[in-house]
mmCIF file of C-alpha atoms and ligand atoms in Angstrom:
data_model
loop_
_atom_site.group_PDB
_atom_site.id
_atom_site.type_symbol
_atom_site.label_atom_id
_atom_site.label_comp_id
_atom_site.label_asym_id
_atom_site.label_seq_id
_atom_site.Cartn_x
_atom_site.Cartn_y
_atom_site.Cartn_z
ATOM 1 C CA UNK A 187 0.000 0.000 0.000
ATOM 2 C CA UNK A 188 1.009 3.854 -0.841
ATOM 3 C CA UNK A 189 1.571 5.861 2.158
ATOM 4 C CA UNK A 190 0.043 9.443 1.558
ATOM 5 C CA UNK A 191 1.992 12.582 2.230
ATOM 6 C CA UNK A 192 0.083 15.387 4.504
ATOM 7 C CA UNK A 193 -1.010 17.448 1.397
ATOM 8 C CA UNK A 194 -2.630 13.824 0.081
ATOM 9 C CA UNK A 195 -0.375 13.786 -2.504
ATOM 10 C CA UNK A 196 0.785 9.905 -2.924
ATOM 11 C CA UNK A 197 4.760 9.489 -2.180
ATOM 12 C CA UNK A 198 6.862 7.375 -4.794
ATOM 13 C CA UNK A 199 8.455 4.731 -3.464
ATOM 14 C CA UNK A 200 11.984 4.974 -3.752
ATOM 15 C CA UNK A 201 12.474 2.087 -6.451
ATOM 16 C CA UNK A 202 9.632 3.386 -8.494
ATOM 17 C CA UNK A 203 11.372 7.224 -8.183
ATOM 18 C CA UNK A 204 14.737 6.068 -9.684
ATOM 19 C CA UNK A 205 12.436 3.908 -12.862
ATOM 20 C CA UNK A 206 11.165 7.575 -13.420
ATOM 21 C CA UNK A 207 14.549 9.513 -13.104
ATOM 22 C CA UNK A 208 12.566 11.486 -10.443
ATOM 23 C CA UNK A 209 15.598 12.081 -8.403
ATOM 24 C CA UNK A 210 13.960 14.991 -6.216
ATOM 25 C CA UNK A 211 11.230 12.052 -5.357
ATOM 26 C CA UNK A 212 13.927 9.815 -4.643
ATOM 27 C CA UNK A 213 16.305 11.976 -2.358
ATOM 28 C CA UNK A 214 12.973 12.762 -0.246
ATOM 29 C CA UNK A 215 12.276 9.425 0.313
ATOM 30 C CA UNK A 216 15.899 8.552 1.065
ATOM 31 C CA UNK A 217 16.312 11.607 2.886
ATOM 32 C CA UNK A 218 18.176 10.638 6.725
ATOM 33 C CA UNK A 219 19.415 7.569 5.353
ATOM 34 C CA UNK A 220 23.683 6.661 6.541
ATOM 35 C CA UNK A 221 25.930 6.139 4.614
ATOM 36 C CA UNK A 222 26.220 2.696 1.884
ATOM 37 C CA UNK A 223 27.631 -0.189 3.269
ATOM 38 C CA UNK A 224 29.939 -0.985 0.465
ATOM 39 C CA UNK A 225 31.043 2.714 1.086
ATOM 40 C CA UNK A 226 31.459 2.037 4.806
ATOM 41 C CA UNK A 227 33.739 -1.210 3.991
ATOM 42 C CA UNK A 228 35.902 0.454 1.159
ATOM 43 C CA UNK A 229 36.699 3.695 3.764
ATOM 44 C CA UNK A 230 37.608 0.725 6.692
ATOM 45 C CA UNK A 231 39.835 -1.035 4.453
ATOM 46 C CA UNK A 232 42.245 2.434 4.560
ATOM 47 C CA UNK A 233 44.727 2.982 7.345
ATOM 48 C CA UNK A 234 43.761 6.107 9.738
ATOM 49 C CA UNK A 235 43.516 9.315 7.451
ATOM 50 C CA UNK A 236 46.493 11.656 8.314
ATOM 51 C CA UNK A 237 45.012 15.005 8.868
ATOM 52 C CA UNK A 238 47.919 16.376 7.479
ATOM 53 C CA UNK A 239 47.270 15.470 3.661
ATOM 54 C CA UNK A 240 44.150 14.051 3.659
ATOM 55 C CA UNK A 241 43.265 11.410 0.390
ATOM 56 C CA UNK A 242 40.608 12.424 -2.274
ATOM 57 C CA UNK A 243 37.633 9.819 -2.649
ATOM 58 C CA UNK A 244 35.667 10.876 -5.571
ATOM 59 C CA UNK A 245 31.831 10.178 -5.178
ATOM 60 C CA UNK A 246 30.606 9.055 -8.316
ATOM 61 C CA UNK A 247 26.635 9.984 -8.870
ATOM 62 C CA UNK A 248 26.826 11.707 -5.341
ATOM 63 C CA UNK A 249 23.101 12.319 -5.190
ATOM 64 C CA UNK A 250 22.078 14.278 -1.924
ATOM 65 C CA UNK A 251 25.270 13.322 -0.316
ATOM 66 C CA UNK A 252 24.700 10.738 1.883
ATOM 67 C CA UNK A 253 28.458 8.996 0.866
ATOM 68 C CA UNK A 254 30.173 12.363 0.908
ATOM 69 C CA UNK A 255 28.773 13.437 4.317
ATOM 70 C CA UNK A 256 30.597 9.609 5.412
ATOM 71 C CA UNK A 257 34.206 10.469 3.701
ATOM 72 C CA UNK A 258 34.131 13.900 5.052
ATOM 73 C CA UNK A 259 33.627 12.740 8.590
ATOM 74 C CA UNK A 260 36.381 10.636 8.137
ATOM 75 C CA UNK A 261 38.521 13.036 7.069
ATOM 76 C CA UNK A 262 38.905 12.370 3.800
ATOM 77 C CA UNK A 263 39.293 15.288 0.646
ATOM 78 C CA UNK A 264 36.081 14.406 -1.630
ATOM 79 C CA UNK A 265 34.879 15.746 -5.099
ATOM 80 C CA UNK A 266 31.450 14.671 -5.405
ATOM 81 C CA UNK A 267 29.730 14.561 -8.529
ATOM 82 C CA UNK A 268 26.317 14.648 -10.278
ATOM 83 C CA UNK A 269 24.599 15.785 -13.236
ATOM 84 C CA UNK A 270 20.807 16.633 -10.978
ATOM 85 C CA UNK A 271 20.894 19.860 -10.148
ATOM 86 C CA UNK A 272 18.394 19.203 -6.941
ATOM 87 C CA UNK A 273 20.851 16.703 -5.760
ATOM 88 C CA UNK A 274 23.893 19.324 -5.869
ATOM 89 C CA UNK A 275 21.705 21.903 -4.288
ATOM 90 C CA UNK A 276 21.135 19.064 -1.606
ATOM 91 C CA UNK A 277 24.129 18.198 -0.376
ATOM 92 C CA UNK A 278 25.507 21.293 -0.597
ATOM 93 C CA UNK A 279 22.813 22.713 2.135
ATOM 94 C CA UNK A 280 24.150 19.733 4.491
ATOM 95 C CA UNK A 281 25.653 21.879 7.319
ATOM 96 C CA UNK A 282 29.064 19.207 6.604
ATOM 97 C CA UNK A 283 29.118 19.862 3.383
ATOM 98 C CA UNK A 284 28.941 23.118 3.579
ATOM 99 C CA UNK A 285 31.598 23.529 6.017
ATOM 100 C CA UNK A 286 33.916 21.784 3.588
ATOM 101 C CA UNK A 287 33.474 23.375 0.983
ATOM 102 C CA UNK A 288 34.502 26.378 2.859
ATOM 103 C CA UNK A 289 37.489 24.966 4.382
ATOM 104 C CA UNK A 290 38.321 23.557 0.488
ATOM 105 C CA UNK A 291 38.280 19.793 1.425
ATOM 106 C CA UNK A 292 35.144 19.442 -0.840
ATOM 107 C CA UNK A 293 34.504 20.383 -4.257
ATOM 108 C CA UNK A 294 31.101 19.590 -6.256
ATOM 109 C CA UNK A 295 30.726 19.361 -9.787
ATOM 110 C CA UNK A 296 27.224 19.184 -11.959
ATOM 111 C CA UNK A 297 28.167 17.013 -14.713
ATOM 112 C CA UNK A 298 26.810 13.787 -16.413
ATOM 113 C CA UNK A 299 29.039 10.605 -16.088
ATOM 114 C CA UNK A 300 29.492 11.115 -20.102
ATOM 115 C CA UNK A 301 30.999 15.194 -19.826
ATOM 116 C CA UNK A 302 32.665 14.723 -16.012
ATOM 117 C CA UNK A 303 36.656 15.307 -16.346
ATOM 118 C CA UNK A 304 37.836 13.460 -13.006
ATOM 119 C CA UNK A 305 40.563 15.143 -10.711
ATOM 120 C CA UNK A 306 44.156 13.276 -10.806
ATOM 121 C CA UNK A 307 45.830 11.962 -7.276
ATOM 122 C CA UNK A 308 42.399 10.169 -5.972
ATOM 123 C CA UNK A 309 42.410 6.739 -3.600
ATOM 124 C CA UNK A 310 39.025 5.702 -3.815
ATOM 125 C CA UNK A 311 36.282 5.734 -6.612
ATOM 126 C CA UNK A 312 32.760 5.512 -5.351
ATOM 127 C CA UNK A 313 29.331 4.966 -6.999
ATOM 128 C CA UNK A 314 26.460 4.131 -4.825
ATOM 129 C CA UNK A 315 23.854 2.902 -7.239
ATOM 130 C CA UNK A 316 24.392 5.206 -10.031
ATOM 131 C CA UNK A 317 26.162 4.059 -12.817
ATOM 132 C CA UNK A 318 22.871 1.838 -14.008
ATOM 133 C CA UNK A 319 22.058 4.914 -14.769
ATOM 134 C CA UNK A 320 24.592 5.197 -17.320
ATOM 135 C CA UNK A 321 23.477 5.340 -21.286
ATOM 136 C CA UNK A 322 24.641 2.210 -22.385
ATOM 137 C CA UNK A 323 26.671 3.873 -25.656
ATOM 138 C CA UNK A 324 28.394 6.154 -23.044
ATOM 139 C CA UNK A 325 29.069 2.877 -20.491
ATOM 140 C CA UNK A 326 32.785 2.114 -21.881
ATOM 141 C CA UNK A 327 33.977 5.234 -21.638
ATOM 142 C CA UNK A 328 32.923 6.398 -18.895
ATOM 143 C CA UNK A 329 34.131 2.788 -16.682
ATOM 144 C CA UNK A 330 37.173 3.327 -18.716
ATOM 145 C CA UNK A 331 37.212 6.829 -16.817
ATOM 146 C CA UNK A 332 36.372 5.670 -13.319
ATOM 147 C CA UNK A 333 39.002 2.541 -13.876
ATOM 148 C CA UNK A 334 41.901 4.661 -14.802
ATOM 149 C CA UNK A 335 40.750 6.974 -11.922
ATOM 150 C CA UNK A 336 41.743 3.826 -9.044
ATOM 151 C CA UNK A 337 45.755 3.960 -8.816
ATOM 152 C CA UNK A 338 47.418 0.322 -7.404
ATOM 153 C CA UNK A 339 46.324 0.111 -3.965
ATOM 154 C CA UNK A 340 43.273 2.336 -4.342
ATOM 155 C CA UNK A 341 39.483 1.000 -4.294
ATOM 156 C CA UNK A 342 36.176 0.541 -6.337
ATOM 157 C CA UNK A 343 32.845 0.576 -3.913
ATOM 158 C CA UNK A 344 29.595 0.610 -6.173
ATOM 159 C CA UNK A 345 26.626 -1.434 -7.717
ATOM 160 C CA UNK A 346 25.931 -2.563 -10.555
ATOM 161 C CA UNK A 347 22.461 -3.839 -11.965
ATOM 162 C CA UNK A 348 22.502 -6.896 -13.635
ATOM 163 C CA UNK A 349 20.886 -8.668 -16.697
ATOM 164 C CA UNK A 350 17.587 -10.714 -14.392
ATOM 165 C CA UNK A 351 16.873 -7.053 -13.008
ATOM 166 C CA UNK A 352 13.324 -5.744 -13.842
ATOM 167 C CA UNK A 353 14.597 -2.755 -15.290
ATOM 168 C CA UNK A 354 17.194 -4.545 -18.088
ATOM 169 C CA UNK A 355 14.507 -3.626 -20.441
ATOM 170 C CA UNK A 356 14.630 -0.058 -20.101
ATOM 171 C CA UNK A 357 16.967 0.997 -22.784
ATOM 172 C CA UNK A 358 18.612 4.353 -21.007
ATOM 173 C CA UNK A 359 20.451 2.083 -18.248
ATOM 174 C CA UNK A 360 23.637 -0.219 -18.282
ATOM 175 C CA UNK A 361 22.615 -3.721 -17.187
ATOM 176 C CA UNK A 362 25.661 -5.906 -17.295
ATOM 177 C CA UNK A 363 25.617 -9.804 -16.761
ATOM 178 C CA UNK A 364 27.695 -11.530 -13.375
ATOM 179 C CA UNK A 365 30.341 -12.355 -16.361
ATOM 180 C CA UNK A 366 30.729 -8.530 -17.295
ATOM 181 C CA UNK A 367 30.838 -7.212 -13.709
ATOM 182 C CA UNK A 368 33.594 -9.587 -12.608
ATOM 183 C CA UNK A 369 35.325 -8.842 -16.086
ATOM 184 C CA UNK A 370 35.639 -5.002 -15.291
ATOM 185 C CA UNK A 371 38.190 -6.243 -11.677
ATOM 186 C CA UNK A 372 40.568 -8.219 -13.963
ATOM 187 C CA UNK A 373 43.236 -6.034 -12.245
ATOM 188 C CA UNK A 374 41.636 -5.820 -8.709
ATOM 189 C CA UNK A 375 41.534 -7.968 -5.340
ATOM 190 C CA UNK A 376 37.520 -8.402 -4.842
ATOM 191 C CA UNK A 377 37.222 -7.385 -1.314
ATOM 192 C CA UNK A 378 33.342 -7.941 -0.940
ATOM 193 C CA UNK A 379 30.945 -9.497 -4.054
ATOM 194 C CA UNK A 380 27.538 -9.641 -2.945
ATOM 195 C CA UNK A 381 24.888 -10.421 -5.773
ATOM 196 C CA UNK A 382 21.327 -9.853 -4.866
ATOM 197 C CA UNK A 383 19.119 -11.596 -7.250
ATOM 198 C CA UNK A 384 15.238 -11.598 -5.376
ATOM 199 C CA UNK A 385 12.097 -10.250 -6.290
ATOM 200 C CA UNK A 386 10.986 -7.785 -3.137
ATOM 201 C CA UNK A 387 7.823 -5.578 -1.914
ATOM 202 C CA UNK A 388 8.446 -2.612 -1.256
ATOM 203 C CA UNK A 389 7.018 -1.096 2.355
ATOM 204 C CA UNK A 390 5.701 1.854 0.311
ATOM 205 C CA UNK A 391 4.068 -0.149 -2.341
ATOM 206 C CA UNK A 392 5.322 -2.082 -5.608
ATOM 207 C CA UNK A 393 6.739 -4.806 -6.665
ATOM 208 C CA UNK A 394 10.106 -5.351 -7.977
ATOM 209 C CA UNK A 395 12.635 -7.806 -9.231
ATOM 210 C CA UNK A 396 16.006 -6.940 -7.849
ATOM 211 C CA UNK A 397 19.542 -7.907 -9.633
ATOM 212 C CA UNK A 398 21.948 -6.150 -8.048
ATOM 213 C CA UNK A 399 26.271 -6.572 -7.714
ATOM 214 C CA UNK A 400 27.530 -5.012 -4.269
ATOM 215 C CA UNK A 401 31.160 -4.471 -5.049
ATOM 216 C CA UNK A 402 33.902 -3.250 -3.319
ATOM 217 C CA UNK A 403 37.619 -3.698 -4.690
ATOM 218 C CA UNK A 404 40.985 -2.770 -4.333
ATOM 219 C CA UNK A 405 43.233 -2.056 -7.372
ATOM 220 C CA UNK A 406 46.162 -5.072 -7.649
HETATM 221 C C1 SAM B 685 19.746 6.090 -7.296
HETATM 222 S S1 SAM B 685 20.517 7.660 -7.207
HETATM 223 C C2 SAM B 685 21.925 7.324 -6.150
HETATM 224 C C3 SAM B 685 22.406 8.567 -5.453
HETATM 225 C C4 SAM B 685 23.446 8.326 -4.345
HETATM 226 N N1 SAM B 685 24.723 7.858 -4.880
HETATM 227 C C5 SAM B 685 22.924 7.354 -3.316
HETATM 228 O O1 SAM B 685 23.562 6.318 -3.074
HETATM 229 O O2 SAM B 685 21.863 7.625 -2.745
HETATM 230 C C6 SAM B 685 21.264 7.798 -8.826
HETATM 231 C C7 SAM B 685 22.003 9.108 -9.034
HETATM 232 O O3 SAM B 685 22.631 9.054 -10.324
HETATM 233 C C8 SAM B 685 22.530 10.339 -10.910
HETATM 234 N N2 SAM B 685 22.614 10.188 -12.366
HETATM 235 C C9 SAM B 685 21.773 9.501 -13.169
HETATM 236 N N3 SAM B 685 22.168 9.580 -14.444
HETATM 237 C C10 SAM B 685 23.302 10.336 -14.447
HETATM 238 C C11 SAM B 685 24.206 10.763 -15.458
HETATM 239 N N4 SAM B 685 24.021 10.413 -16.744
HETATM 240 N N5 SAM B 685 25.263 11.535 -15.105
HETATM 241 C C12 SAM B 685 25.454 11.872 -13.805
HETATM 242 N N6 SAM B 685 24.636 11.493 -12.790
HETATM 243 C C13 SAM B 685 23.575 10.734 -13.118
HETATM 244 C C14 SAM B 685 21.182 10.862 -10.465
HETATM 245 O O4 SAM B 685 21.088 12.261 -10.574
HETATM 246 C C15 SAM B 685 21.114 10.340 -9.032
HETATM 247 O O5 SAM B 685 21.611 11.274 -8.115
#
């Protein structure tokens, strides 16, 4: 069942937000949310960050900033990234974010994955559910980005939707099979490989079958 807002207006669930590209939907129903796990379990597989020259994780398809609130409260340098101007506007109101961009430890760019020039010298890439989001005819280029982005030592965290996903027939997203996923950490140590592959209800309403690679990886 649909939960209704005060003003009677029916609320999206999230899942049936992102089909629609509503991302203003979306980061209202995800507003309050922590940080993604496979973001949590890349940042704990650094050493302490030294305050003195702090690394740069770059936070691929930022959104509201839920990830880059995470990094900056570890201390780390981020440049977070995303072509929704509502998302920007977002995280840039966080009271963290904010702060950081004053002090210079954050920097936030409104680009699409396809026109986004990535700053040199970062340690981790991450993208919390949004390269599916990708246009497939942009998808090699811009992984080829992200990829040469990691330096030895560095990590991947990130999803990926996969081929049994609902949404595979949609024709603006990159749905990539277990094969193709696995393919793209030739050259990395898979630290965590979770594939979720279950049909699920959501709370909110709707139905939806879920194909989905957790991924978090370290550059060999
Ligand atoms: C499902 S949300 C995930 C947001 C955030 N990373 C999180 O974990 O909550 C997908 C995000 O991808 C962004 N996005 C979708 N297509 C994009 C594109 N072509 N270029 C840049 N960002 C894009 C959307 O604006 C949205 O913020």
């Amino acid at each position: 069942m649909t939960t209704a807002d005060p003003t009677n207006q029916p609320q999206l669930p999230p899942h049936e937000a992102a089909e629609r590209r509503d991302w203003p939907a979306y980061f209202d129903r995800m507003e309050g949310k922590p940080a993604r796990e496979t973001l949590v379990t890349a940042l704990d597989g650094f050493e302490t960050v030294d305050p003195d020259g702090p690394p740069l994780a770059l936070d691929v398809g930022c959104g509201a900033g839920r990830d880059a609130a995470e990094m900056l409260e570890r201390g780390w340098r981020v440049w977070a990234q995303d072509s929704n101007p509502d998302g920007i506007a977002r995280l840039r109101a966080r009271p963290e974010c904010a702060a950081a961009i004053a002090a210079g430890r954050l920097e936030v760019a409104q680009a699409s994955f396809e026109s986004m020039v990535l700053p040199q010298g970062a340690t981790l890439v991450n993208a919390s559910f949004s390269l599916p989001f990708c246009p497939p005819g942009a998808w090699a280029a811009v992984w080829a980005k992200l990829d040469a982005a990691v330096p030895i030592g560095g990590r991947f965290s990130g999803q990926f939707f996969g081929d049994r996903d609902d949404w595979s027939v949609l024709e603006d997203r990159t749905h990539l099979t277990r094969a193709q996923v696995l393919d793209l950490f030739s050259d990395y140590v898979l630290e965590s490989f979770r594939e979720e592959d279950r049909p699920s209800t959501c709370t909110l309403g709707g139905h939806k079958h879920w194909h989905v690679f957790h991924v978090v990886a370290r550059k060999r």
